[in-house]
JSON list of C-alpha atoms in Angstrom, two decimals:
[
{"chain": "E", "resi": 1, "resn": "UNK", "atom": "CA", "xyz": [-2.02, -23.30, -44.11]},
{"chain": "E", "resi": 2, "resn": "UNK", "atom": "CA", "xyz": [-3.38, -24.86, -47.42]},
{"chain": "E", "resi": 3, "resn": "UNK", "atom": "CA", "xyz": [-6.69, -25.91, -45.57]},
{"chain": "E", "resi": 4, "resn": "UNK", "atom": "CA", "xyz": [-7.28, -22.34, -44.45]},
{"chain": "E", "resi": 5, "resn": "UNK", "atom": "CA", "xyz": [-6.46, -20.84, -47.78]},
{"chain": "E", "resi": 6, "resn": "UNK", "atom": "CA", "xyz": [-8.95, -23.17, -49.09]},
{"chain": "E", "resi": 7, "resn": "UNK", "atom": "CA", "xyz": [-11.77, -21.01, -47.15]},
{"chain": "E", "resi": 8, "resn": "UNK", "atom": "CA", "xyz": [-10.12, -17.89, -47.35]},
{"chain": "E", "resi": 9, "resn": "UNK", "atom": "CA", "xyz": [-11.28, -16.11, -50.85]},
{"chain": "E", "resi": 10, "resn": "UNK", "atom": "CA", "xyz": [-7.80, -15.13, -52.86]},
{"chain": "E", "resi": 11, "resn": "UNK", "atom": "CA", "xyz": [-6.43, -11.73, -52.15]},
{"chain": "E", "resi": 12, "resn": "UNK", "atom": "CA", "xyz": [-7.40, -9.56, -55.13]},
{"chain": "E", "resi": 13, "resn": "UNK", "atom": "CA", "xyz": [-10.77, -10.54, -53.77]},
{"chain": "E", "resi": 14, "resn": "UNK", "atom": "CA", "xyz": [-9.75, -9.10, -50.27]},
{"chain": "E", "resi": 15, "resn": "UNK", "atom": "CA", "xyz": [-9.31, -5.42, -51.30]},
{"chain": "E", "resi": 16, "resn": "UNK", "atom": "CA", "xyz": [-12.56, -5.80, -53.46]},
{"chain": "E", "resi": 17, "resn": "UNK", "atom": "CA", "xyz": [-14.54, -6.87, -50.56]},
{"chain": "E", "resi": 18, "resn": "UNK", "atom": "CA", "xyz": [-13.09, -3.86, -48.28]},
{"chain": "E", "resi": 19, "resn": "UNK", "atom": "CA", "xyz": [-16.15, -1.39, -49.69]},
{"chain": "E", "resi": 20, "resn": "UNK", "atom": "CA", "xyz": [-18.70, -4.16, -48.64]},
{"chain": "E", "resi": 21, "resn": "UNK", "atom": "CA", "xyz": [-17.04, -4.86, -45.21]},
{"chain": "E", "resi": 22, "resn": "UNK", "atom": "CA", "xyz": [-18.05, -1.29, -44.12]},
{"chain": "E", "resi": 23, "resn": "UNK", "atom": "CA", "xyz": [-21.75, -1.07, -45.57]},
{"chain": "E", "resi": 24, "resn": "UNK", "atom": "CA", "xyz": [-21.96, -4.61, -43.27]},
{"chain": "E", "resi": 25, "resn": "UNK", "atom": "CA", "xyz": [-24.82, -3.89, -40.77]},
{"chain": "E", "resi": 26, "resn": "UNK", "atom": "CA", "xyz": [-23.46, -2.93, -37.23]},
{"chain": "E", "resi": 27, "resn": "UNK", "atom": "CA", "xyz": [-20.06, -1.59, -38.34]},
{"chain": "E", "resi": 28, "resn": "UNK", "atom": "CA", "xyz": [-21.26, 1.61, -36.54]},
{"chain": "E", "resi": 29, "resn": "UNK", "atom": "CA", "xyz": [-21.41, -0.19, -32.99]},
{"chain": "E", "resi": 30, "resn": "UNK", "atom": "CA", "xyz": [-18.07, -2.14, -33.95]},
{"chain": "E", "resi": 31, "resn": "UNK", "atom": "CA", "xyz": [-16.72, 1.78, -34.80]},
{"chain": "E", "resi": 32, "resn": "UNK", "atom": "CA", "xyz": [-17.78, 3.00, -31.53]},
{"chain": "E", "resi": 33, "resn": "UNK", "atom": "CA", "xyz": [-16.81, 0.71, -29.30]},
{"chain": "E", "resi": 34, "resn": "UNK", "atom": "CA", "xyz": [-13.11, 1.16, -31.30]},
{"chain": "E", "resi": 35, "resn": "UNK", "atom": "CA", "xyz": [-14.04, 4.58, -30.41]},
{"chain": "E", "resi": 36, "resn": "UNK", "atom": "CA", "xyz": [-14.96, 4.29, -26.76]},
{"chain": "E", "resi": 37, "resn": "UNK", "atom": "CA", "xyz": [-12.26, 1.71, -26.37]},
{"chain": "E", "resi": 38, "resn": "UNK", "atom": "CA", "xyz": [-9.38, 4.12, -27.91]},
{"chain": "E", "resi": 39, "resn": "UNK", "atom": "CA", "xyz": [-10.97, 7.00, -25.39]},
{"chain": "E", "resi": 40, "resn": "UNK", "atom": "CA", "xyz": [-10.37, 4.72, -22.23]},
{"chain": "E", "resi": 41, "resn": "UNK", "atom": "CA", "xyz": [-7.08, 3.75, -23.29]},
{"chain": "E", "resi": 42, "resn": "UNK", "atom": "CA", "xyz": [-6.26, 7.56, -23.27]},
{"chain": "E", "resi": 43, "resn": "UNK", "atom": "CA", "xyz": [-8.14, 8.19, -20.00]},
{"chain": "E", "resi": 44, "resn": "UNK", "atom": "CA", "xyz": [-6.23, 5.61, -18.48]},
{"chain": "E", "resi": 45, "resn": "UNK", "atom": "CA", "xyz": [-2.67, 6.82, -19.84]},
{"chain": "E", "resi": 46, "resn": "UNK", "atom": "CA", "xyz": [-3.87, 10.57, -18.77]},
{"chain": "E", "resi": 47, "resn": "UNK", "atom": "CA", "xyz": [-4.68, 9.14, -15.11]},
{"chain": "E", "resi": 48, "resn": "UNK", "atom": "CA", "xyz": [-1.51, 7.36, -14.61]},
{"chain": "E", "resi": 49, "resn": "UNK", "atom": "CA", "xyz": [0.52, 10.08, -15.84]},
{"chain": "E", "resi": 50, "resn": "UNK", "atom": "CA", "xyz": [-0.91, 12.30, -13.49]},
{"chain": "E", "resi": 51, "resn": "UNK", "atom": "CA", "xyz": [-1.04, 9.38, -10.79]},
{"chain": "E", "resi": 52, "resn": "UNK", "atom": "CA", "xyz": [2.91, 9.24, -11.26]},
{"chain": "E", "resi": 53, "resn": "UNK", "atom": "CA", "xyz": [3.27, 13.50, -11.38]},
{"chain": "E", "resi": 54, "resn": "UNK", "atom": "CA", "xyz": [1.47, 13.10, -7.53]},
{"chain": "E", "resi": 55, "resn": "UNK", "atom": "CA", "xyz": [3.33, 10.30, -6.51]},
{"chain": "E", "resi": 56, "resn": "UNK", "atom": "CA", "xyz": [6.60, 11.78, -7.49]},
{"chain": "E", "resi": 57, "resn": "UNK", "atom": "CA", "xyz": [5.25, 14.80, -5.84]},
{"chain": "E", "resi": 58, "resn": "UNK", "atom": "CA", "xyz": [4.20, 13.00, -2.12]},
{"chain": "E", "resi": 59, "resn": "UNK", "atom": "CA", "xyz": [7.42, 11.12, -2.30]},
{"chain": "E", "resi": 60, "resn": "UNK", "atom": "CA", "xyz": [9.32, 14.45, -2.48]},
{"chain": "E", "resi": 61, "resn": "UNK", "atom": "CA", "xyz": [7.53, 15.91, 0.18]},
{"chain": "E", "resi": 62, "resn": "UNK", "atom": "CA", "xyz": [8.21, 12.59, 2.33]},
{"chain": "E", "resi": 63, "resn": "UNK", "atom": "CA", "xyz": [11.54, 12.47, 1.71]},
{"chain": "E", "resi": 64, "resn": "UNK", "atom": "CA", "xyz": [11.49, 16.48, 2.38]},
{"chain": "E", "resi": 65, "resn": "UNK", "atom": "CA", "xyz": [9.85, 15.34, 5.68]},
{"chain": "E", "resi": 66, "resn": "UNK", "atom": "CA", "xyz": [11.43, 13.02, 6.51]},
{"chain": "E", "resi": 67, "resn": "UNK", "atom": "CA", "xyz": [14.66, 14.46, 6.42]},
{"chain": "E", "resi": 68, "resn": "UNK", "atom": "CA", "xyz": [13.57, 17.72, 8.39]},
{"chain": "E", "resi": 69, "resn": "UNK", "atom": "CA", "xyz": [12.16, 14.90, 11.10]},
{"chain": "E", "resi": 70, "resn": "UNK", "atom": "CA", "xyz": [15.82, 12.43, 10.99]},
{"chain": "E", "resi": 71, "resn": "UNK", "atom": "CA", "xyz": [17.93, 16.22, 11.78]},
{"chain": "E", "resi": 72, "resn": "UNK", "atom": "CA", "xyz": [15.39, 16.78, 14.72]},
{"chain": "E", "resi": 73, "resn": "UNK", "atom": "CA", "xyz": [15.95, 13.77, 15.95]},
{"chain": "E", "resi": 74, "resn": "UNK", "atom": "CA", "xyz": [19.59, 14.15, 15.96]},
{"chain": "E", "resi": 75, "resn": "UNK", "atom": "CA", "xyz": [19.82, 17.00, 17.00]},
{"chain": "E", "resi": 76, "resn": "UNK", "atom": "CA", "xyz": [17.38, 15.79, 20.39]},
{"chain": "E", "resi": 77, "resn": "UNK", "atom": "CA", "xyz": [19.70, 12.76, 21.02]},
{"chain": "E", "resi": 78, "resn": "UNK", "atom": "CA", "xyz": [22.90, 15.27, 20.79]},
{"chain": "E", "resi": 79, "resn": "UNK", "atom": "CA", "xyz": [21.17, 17.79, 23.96]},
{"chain": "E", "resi": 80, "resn": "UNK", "atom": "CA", "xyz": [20.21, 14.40, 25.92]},
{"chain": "E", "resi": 81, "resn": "UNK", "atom": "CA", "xyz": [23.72, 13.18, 25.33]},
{"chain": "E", "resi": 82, "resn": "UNK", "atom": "CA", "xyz": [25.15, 16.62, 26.36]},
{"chain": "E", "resi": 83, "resn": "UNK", "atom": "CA", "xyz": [22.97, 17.03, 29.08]},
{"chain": "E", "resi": 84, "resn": "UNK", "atom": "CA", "xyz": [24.98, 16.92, 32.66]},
{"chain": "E", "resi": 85, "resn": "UNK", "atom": "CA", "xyz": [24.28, 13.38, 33.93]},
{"chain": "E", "resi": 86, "resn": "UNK", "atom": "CA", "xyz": [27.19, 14.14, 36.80]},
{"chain": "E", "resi": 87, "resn": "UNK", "atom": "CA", "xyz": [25.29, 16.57, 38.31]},
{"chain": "E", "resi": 88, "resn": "UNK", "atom": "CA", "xyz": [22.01, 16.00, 40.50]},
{"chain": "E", "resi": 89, "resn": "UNK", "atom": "CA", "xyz": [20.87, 19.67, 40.72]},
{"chain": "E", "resi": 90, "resn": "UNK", "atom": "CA", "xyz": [16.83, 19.61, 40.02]},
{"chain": "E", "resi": 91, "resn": "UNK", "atom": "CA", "xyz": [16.90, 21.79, 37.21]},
{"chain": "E", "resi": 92, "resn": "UNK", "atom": "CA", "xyz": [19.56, 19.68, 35.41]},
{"chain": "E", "resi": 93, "resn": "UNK", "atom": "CA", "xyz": [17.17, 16.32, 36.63]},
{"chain": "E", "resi": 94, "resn": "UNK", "atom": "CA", "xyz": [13.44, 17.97, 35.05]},
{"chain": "E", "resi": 95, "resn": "UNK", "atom": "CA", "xyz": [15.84, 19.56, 31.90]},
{"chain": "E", "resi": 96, "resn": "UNK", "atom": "CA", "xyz": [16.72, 15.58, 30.99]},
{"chain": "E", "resi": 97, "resn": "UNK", "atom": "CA", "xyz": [13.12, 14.25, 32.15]},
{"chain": "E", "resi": 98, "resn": "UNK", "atom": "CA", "xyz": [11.74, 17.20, 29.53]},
{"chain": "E", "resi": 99, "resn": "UNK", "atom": "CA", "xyz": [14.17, 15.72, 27.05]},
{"chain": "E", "resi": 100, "resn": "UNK", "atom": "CA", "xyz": [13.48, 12.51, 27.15]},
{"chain": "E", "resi": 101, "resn": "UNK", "atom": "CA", "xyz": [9.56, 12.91, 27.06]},
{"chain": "E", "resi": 102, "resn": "UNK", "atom": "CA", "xyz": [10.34, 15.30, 24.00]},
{"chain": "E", "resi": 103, "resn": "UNK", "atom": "CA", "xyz": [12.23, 12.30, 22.24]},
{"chain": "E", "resi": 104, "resn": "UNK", "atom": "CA", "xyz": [9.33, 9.84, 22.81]},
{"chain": "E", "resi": 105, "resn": "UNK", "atom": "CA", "xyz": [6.65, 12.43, 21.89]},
{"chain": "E", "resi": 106, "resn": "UNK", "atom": "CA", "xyz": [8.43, 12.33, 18.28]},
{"chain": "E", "resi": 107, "resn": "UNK", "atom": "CA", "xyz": [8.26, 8.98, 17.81]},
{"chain": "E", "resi": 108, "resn": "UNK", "atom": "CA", "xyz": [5.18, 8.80, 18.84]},
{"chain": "E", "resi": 109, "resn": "UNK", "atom": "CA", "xyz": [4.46, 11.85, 15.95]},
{"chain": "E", "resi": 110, "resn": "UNK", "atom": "CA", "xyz": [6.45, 9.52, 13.77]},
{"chain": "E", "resi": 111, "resn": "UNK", "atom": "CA", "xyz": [4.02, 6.50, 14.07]},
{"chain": "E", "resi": 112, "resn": "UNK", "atom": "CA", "xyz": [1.06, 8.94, 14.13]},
{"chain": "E", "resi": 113, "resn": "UNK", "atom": "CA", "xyz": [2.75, 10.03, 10.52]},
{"chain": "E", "resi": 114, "resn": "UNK", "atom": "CA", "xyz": [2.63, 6.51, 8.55]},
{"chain": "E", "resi": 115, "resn": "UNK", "atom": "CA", "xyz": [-0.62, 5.43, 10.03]},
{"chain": "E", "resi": 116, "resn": "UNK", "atom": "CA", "xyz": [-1.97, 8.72, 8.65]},
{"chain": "E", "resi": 117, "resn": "UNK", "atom": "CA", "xyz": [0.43, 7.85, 5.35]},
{"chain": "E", "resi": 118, "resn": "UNK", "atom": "CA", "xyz": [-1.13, 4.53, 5.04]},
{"chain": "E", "resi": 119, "resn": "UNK", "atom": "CA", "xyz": [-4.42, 5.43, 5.31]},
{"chain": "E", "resi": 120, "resn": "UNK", "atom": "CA", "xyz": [-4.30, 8.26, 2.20]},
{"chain": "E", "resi": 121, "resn": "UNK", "atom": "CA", "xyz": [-3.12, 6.25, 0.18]},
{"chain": "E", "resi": 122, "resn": "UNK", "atom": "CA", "xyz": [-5.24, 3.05, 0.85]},
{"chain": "E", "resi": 123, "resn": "UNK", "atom": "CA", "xyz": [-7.89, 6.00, 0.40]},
{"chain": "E", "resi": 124, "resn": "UNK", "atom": "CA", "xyz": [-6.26, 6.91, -3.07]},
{"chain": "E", "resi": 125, "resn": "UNK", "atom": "CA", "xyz": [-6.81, 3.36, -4.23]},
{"chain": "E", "resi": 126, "resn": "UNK", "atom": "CA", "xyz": [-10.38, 2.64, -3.15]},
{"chain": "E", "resi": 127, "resn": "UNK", "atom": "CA", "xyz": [-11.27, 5.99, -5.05]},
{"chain": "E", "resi": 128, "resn": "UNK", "atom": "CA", "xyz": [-9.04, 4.86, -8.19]},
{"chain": "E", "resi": 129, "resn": "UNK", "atom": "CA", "xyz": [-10.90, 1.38, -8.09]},
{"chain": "E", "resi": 130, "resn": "UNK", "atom": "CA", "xyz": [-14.11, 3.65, -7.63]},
{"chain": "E", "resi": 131, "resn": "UNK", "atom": "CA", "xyz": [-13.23, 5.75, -10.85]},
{"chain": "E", "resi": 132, "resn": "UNK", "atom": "CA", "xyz": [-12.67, 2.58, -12.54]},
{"chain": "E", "resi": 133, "resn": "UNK", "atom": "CA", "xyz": [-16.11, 0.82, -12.16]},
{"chain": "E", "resi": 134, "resn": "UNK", "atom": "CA", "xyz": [-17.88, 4.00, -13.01]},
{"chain": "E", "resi": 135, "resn": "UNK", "atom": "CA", "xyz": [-16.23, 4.01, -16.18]},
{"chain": "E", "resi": 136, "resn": "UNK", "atom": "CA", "xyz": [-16.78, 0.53, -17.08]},
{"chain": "E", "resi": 137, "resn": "UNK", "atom": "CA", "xyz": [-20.44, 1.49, -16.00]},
{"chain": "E", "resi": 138, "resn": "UNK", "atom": "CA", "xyz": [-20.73, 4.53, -17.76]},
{"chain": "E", "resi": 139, "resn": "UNK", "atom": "CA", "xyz": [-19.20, 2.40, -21.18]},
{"chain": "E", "resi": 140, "resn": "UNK", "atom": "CA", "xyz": [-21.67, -0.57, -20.35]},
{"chain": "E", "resi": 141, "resn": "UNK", "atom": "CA", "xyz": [-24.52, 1.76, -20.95]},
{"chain": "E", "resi": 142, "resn": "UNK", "atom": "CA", "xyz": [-23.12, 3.58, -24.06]},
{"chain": "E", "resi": 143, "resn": "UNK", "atom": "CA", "xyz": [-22.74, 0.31, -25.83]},
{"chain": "E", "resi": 144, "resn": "UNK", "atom": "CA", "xyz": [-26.32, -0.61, -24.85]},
{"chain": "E", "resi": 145, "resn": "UNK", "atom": "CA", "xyz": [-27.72, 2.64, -25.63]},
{"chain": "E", "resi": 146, "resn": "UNK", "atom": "CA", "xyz": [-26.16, 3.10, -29.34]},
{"chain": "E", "resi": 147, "resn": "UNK", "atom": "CA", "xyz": [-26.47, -1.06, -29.85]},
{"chain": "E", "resi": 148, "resn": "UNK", "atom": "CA", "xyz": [-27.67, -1.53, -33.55]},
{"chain": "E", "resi": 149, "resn": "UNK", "atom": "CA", "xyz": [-31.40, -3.54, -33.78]},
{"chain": "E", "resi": 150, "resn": "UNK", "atom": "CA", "xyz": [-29.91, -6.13, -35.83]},
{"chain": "E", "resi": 151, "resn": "UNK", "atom": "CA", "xyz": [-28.13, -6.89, -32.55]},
{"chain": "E", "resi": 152, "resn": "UNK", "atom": "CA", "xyz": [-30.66, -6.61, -30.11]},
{"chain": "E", "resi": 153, "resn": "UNK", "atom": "CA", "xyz": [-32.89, -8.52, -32.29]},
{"chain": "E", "resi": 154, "resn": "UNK", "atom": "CA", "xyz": [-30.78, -11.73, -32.13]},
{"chain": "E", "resi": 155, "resn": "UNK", "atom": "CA", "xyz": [-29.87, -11.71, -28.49]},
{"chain": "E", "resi": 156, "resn": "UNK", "atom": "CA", "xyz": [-33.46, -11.86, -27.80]}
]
């Protein structure tokens, strides 16, 4: 600590040099890209709010689903179960073959469901990766278009 004090000027000196700090040449491009930097840390809370509103939202509306599809379901295993296996009239035979299709064909509507799930929201996260390189993008050439010459002078 006593070697870096040795560098450091004392700290009276420190609140005298504040003015001069912000006539330095460039503070502007350090203030903006404080600025810019702020502004995507509020985008970013803004998007996941509203990322977690329409998740919340989907995941009611799955469990909604869901539910409406499990009390189908049951409700298709109870008129196979109570279906007549004793007797062997024809009608009672096609009534449990029309059944039993009926109870695949959901599953099948089930599967057809989380494919379908799986693909929104593997959609949903390409497009939020999307967003995300724009906006990096978009803050690359900000920075480059309000860079002070002092800057662009010694990266030459």
């Amino acid at each position: 600590m006593a070697l870096l004090d040795a560098f450091l000027p004392p700290r009276h000196k420190v609140k005298e040099m504040a003015p001069i700090r912000d006539e330095v040449p460039g503070r502007f491009f350090f203030d903006q890209i404080e600025n810019i930097q702020k502004a995507m840390e509020e985008k970013e809370a803004e998007f996941d709010e509203l990322l977690q509103e329409e998740r919340a939202k989907f995941e009611k509306l799955l469990q909604e689903e869901r539910a409406k599809f499990e009390k189908l379901l049951q409700e298709e295993c109870a008129k196979a179960r109570h279906c007549d296996g004793g007797s062997g009239t024809t009608e009672n035979r096609r009534l449990r073959k029309e059944q039993a299709q009926h109870f695949i064909n959901c599953h099948v509507v089930v599967e057809e469901f989380k494919a379908e799930r799986d693909e929104l929201i593997k959609a949903h996260e390409k497009k939020k990766v999307e967003l995300q390189k724009e906006l990096d993008a978009a803050l690359t050439a900000l920075m480059e278009k309000h860079r002070p010459d002092t800057f662009q002078a010694s990266s030459s």
